[in-house]
Amino acid sequence: MTTNFFIPELNNHDVQELWFQQDGATCHTARATIDLLKDTLGDRLISRFGPVNWPPRSCDLTPLDYFLWGLCKVIGLCV
């Protein structure tokens, strides 16, 4: 999917200022995947083994998850 869809789609857009962040799933952090993304994005890759390391469960990484979970608990939608 990365080679056949994602990279060609990136080439259709101006990605000079784009930063890409991914989770720490094993298949997403395979050496071949990271190397491909580094070649495409350079230093603008936020990943477990990328140039910019970001913890997979950082509250800064997924603010909507934390906001929505807190809201659901407050209004009683989540058990």
CSV table of N, CA, C and O in Angstrom, one decimal:
chain,number,residue,atom,x,y,z
A,1,MET,N,0.8,-1.2,0.0
A,1,MET,CA,0.0,0.0,0.0
A,1,MET,C,0.9,1.3,0.0
A,1,MET,O,0.6,2.2,-0.7
A,2,THR,N,1.9,1.2,0.8
A,2,THR,CA,2.8,2.4,0.8
A,2,THR,C,3.4,2.7,-0.5
A,2,THR,O,3.4,3.8,-1.0
A,3,THR,N,3.9,1.7,-1.2
A,3,THR,CA,4.6,1.8,-2.5
A,3,THR,C,3.6,2.1,-3.6
A,3,THR,O,3.9,3.0,-4.4
A,4,ASN,N,2.5,1.4,-3.6
A,4,ASN,CA,1.5,1.5,-4.7
A,4,ASN,C,0.5,2.7,-4.6
A,4,ASN,O,0.0,3.1,-5.6
A,5,PHE,N,0.2,3.1,-3.3
A,5,PHE,CA,-0.8,4.2,-3.2
A,5,PHE,C,-0.2,5.4,-2.5
A,5,PHE,O,-0.3,6.5,-3.0
A,6,PHE,N,0.4,5.3,-1.3
A,6,PHE,CA,0.8,6.4,-0.5
A,6,PHE,C,1.8,7.3,-1.2
A,6,PHE,O,1.7,8.5,-1.3
A,7,ILE,N,2.9,6.7,-1.6
A,7,ILE,CA,4.0,7.5,-2.2
A,7,ILE,C,3.6,8.1,-3.5
A,7,ILE,O,3.8,9.3,-3.7
A,8,PRO,N,2.9,7.4,-4.4
A,8,PRO,CA,2.4,8.1,-5.6
A,8,PRO,C,1.4,9.3,-5.3
A,8,PRO,O,1.4,10.3,-6.0
A,9,GLU,N,0.6,9.1,-4.3
A,9,GLU,CA,-0.3,10.2,-3.9
A,9,GLU,C,0.5,11.4,-3.3
A,9,GLU,O,0.1,12.5,-3.6
A,10,LEU,N,1.5,11.1,-2.6
A,10,LEU,CA,2.3,12.2,-2.1
A,10,LEU,C,3.0,13.0,-3.3
A,10,LEU,O,3.1,14.2,-3.2
A,11,ASN,N,3.3,12.3,-4.3
A,11,ASN,CA,4.0,12.9,-5.5
A,11,ASN,C,3.0,13.8,-6.2
A,11,ASN,O,3.4,14.7,-6.9
A,12,ASN,N,1.7,13.7,-6.0
A,12,ASN,CA,0.7,14.5,-6.6
A,12,ASN,C,0.5,15.9,-5.9
A,12,ASN,O,-0.3,16.7,-6.3
A,13,HIS,N,1.1,16.0,-4.7
A,13,HIS,CA,0.9,17.2,-3.8
A,13,HIS,C,2.3,17.8,-3.5
A,13,HIS,O,3.3,17.2,-3.5
A,14,ASP,N,2.2,19.1,-3.1
A,14,ASP,CA,3.4,19.7,-2.6
A,14,ASP,C,3.6,19.3,-1.2
A,14,ASP,O,2.9,19.7,-0.3
A,15,VAL,N,4.6,18.5,-0.9
A,15,VAL,CA,4.9,18.0,0.4
A,15,VAL,C,6.1,18.5,1.0
A,15,VAL,O,6.7,17.9,2.0
A,16,GLN,N,6.6,19.6,0.6
A,16,GLN,CA,7.9,20.2,1.1
A,16,GLN,C,7.7,20.6,2.6
A,16,GLN,O,8.7,20.5,3.3
A,17,GLU,N,6.5,20.9,3.0
A,17,GLU,CA,6.3,21.3,4.4
A,17,GLU,C,5.6,20.2,5.2
A,17,GLU,O,5.2,20.4,6.4
A,18,LEU,N,5.3,19.1,4.6
A,18,LEU,CA,4.5,18.0,5.2
A,18,LEU,C,5.3,17.2,6.2
A,18,LEU,O,6.5,16.9,5.9
A,19,TRP,N,4.8,17.0,7.4
A,19,TRP,CA,5.4,16.1,8.4
A,19,TRP,C,4.5,14.9,8.5
A,19,TRP,O,3.3,15.0,8.5
A,20,PHE,N,5.1,13.7,8.5
A,20,PHE,CA,4.3,12.5,8.6
A,20,PHE,C,4.6,11.8,9.9
A,20,PHE,O,5.7,11.6,10.3
A,21,GLN,N,3.5,11.5,10.6
A,21,GLN,CA,3.7,10.8,11.9
A,21,GLN,C,2.9,9.5,11.8
A,21,GLN,O,1.9,9.4,11.2
A,22,GLN,N,3.5,8.4,12.4
A,22,GLN,CA,2.9,7.1,12.4
A,22,GLN,C,3.0,6.5,13.7
A,22,GLN,O,3.7,6.9,14.6
A,23,ASP,N,2.1,5.5,13.9
A,23,ASP,CA,2.1,4.8,15.2
A,23,ASP,C,3.3,3.8,15.3
A,23,ASP,O,4.1,3.7,14.3
A,24,GLY,N,3.4,3.1,16.3
A,24,GLY,CA,4.5,2.2,16.5
A,24,GLY,C,4.2,0.7,16.1
A,24,GLY,O,4.9,-0.2,16.6
A,25,ALA,N,3.1,0.5,15.3
A,25,ALA,CA,2.8,-0.9,14.9
A,25,ALA,C,4.0,-1.5,14.2
A,25,ALA,O,4.7,-0.9,13.5
A,26,THR,N,4.2,-2.8,14.5
A,26,THR,CA,5.4,-3.5,14.0
A,26,THR,C,5.5,-3.4,12.5
A,26,THR,O,6.5,-3.1,11.9
A,27,CYS,N,4.4,-3.6,11.8
A,27,CYS,CA,4.4,-3.5,10.3
A,27,CYS,C,4.7,-2.1,9.8
A,27,CYS,O,5.3,-1.9,8.7
A,28,HIS,N,4.4,-1.1,10.6
A,28,HIS,CA,4.6,0.3,10.2
A,28,HIS,C,6.1,0.7,10.4
A,28,HIS,O,6.6,1.7,9.9
A,29,THR,N,6.8,0.0,11.3
A,29,THR,CA,8.1,0.3,11.6
A,29,THR,C,9.2,-0.7,11.1
A,29,THR,O,10.3,-0.7,11.5
A,30,ALA,N,8.8,-1.5,10.1
A,30,ALA,CA,9.7,-2.4,9.5
A,30,ALA,C,10.8,-1.6,8.8
A,30,ALA,O,10.5,-0.5,8.3
A,31,ARG,N,12.0,-2.1,8.8
A,31,ARG,CA,13.1,-1.4,8.2
A,31,ARG,C,12.9,-0.9,6.8
A,31,ARG,O,13.2,0.2,6.4
A,32,ALA,N,12.3,-1.8,6.0
A,32,ALA,CA,12.0,-1.4,4.6
A,32,ALA,C,11.0,-0.2,4.5
A,32,ALA,O,11.2,0.7,3.7
A,33,THR,N,10.0,-0.2,5.4
A,33,THR,CA,9.0,0.8,5.4
A,33,THR,C,9.7,2.1,5.9
A,33,THR,O,9.5,3.2,5.2
A,34,ILE,N,10.4,2.1,7.0
A,34,ILE,CA,11.1,3.3,7.5
A,34,ILE,C,12.0,3.9,6.4
A,34,ILE,O,12.1,5.1,6.2
A,35,ASP,N,12.8,3.0,5.8
A,35,ASP,CA,13.8,3.5,4.8
A,35,ASP,C,13.1,4.1,3.6
A,35,ASP,O,13.5,5.2,3.1
A,36,LEU,N,11.9,3.5,3.2
A,36,LEU,CA,11.2,4.1,2.1
A,36,LEU,C,10.6,5.5,2.5
A,36,LEU,O,10.7,6.5,1.7
A,37,LEU,N,10.1,5.6,3.7
A,37,LEU,CA,9.5,6.9,4.2
A,37,LEU,C,10.6,7.9,4.4
A,37,LEU,O,10.5,9.1,4.1
A,38,LYS,N,11.8,7.5,4.9
A,38,LYS,CA,12.9,8.4,5.0
A,38,LYS,C,13.4,9.0,3.7
A,38,LYS,O,13.7,10.1,3.5
A,39,ASP,N,13.4,8.1,2.7
A,39,ASP,CA,13.8,8.5,1.3
A,39,ASP,C,12.9,9.5,0.7
A,39,ASP,O,13.2,10.4,0.0
A,40,THR,N,11.6,9.3,1.1
A,40,THR,CA,10.5,10.2,0.5
A,40,THR,C,10.4,11.5,1.3
A,40,THR,O,10.3,12.5,0.7
A,41,LEU,N,10.4,11.4,2.6
A,41,LEU,CA,10.1,12.5,3.5
A,41,LEU,C,11.4,13.2,4.1
A,41,LEU,O,11.2,14.3,4.7
A,42,GLY,N,12.5,12.5,4.1
A,42,GLY,CA,13.7,13.1,4.7
A,42,GLY,C,13.5,13.1,6.3
A,42,GLY,O,13.1,12.2,6.9
A,43,ASP,N,13.8,14.3,6.8
A,43,ASP,CA,13.8,14.5,8.3
A,43,ASP,C,12.4,14.7,8.8
A,43,ASP,O,12.2,14.9,10.0
A,44,ARG,N,11.4,14.7,7.9
A,44,ARG,CA,10.0,15.1,8.3
A,44,ARG,C,9.2,13.8,8.6
A,44,ARG,O,8.0,13.8,8.4
A,45,LEU,N,9.8,12.8,9.2
A,45,LEU,CA,9.1,11.6,9.6
A,45,LEU,C,9.2,11.4,11.1
A,45,LEU,O,10.2,11.4,11.7
A,46,ILE,N,8.0,11.4,11.7
A,46,ILE,CA,7.9,11.1,13.2
A,46,ILE,C,7.4,9.7,13.3
A,46,ILE,O,6.3,9.3,12.9
A,47,SER,N,8.3,8.9,13.8
A,47,SER,CA,8.1,7.4,13.9
A,47,SER,C,8.9,6.8,15.0
A,47,SER,O,9.9,7.4,15.4
A,48,ARG,N,8.6,5.6,15.3
A,48,ARG,CA,9.4,4.9,16.4
A,48,ARG,C,10.9,4.8,16.0
A,48,ARG,O,11.7,4.9,16.8
A,49,PHE,N,11.2,4.5,14.7
A,49,PHE,CA,12.6,4.4,14.3
A,49,PHE,C,12.9,5.4,13.3
A,49,PHE,O,13.9,5.3,12.6
A,50,GLY,N,12.2,6.5,13.2
A,50,GLY,CA,12.4,7.5,12.2
A,50,GLY,C,13.4,8.6,12.8
A,50,GLY,O,13.9,8.5,13.9
A,51,PRO,N,13.7,9.6,12.0
A,51,PRO,CA,14.6,10.7,12.4
A,51,PRO,C,14.1,11.4,13.7
A,51,PRO,O,14.8,11.9,14.5
A,52,VAL,N,12.7,11.5,13.8
A,52,VAL,CA,12.1,12.2,15.0
A,52,VAL,C,11.4,11.1,15.7
A,52,VAL,O,10.4,10.6,15.2
A,53,ASN,N,11.9,10.7,16.9
A,53,ASN,CA,11.3,9.7,17.7
A,53,ASN,C,10.1,10.3,18.5
A,53,ASN,O,10.3,11.3,19.2
A,54,TRP,N,9.0,9.7,18.4
A,54,TRP,CA,7.8,10.1,19.2
A,54,TRP,C,7.2,8.9,19.9
A,54,TRP,O,6.8,8.0,19.2
A,55,PRO,N,7.0,9.0,21.2
A,55,PRO,CA,6.4,7.8,21.9
A,55,PRO,C,5.0,7.5,21.3
A,55,PRO,O,4.2,8.4,21.1
A,56,PRO,N,4.7,6.2,21.1
A,56,PRO,CA,3.4,5.9,20.5
A,56,PRO,C,2.2,6.3,21.3
A,56,PRO,O,1.1,6.4,20.7
A,57,ARG,N,2.3,6.4,22.6
A,57,ARG,CA,1.1,6.8,23.4
A,57,ARG,C,1.2,8.2,23.9
A,57,ARG,O,0.6,8.5,25.0
A,58,SER,N,1.9,9.1,23.3
A,58,SER,CA,2.0,10.4,23.7
A,58,SER,C,0.7,11.2,23.6
A,58,SER,O,0.0,11.1,22.6
A,59,CYS,N,0.3,11.9,24.6
A,59,CYS,CA,-1.0,12.6,24.6
A,59,CYS,C,-0.9,13.7,23.5
A,59,CYS,O,-1.9,14.2,23.0
A,60,ASP,N,0.3,14.2,23.2
A,60,ASP,CA,0.4,15.2,22.1
A,60,ASP,C,0.2,14.5,20.7
A,60,ASP,O,-0.1,15.2,19.8
A,61,LEU,N,0.5,13.2,20.6
A,61,LEU,CA,0.3,12.6,19.4
A,61,LEU,C,-1.1,12.4,19.0
A,61,LEU,O,-1.5,12.5,17.8
A,62,THR,N,-2.0,12.1,19.9
A,62,THR,CA,-3.4,11.8,19.6
A,62,THR,C,-4.3,12.7,20.5
A,62,THR,O,-5.0,12.1,21.3
A,63,PRO,N,-4.3,14.0,20.4
A,63,PRO,CA,-5.2,14.8,21.3
A,63,PRO,C,-6.6,14.5,21.1
A,63,PRO,O,-7.4,14.6,22.1
A,64,LEU,N,-7.1,14.1,20.0
A,64,LEU,CA,-8.6,13.9,19.8
A,64,LEU,C,-9.0,12.6,20.6
A,64,LEU,O,-10.0,12.6,21.2
A,65,ASP,N,-8.1,11.6,20.6
A,65,ASP,CA,-8.4,10.4,21.4
A,65,ASP,C,-8.6,10.7,22.9
A,65,ASP,O,-9.6,10.3,23.5
A,66,TYR,N,-7.7,11.5,23.4
A,66,TYR,CA,-7.9,11.9,24.8
A,66,TYR,C,-9.0,12.8,25.1
A,66,TYR,O,-9.7,12.7,26.1
A,67,PHE,N,-9.3,13.8,24.2
A,67,PHE,CA,-10.4,14.7,24.3
A,67,PHE,C,-11.7,13.9,24.3
A,67,PHE,O,-12.6,14.0,25.1
A,68,LEU,N,-11.9,13.1,23.2
A,68,LEU,CA,-13.1,12.4,23.0
A,68,LEU,C,-13.4,11.3,24.1
A,68,LEU,O,-14.5,11.2,24.6
A,69,TRP,N,-12.3,10.6,24.6
A,69,TRP,CA,-12.5,9.7,25.7
A,69,TRP,C,-13.0,10.4,26.9
A,69,TRP,O,-13.9,9.9,27.6
A,70,GLY,N,-12.3,11.5,27.3
A,70,GLY,CA,-12.7,12.3,28.4
A,70,GLY,C,-14.2,12.8,28.3
A,70,GLY,O,-14.9,12.7,29.3
A,71,LEU,N,-14.5,13.3,27.2
A,71,LEU,CA,-15.9,13.8,27.0
A,71,LEU,C,-16.9,12.6,27.1
A,71,LEU,O,-18.0,12.8,27.8
A,72,CYS,N,-16.6,11.5,26.5
A,72,CYS,CA,-17.5,10.3,26.6
A,72,CYS,C,-17.7,9.9,28.0
A,72,CYS,O,-18.8,9.6,28.5
A,73,LYS,N,-16.6,9.9,28.8
A,73,LYS,CA,-16.7,9.5,30.2
A,73,LYS,C,-17.6,10.5,31.0
A,73,LYS,O,-18.4,10.1,31.8
A,74,VAL,N,-17.4,11.8,30.7
A,74,VAL,CA,-18.2,12.8,31.4
A,74,VAL,C,-19.7,12.7,31.1
A,74,VAL,O,-20.5,12.8,32.0
A,75,ILE,N,-20.0,12.5,29.9
A,75,ILE,CA,-21.5,12.5,29.5
A,75,ILE,C,-22.1,11.1,29.6
A,75,ILE,O,-23.2,10.9,29.3
A,76,GLY,N,-21.2,10.1,30.0
A,76,GLY,CA,-21.8,8.8,30.2
A,76,GLY,C,-21.9,7.9,29.0
A,76,GLY,O,-22.7,7.0,29.0
A,77,LEU,N,-21.3,8.2,27.9
A,77,LEU,CA,-21.4,7.4,26.7
A,77,LEU,C,-20.5,6.2,26.7
A,77,LEU,O,-20.8,5.2,26.0
A,78,CYS,N,-19.4,6.3,27.4
A,78,CYS,CA,-18.4,5.2,27.5
A,78,CYS,C,-18.5,4.5,28.8
A,78,CYS,O,-18.6,5.2,29.8
A,79,VAL,N,-18.4,3.2,28.9
A,79,VAL,CA,-18.4,2.5,30.1
A,79,VAL,C,-17.0,2.1,30.5
A,79,VAL,O,-16.2,1.8,29.7
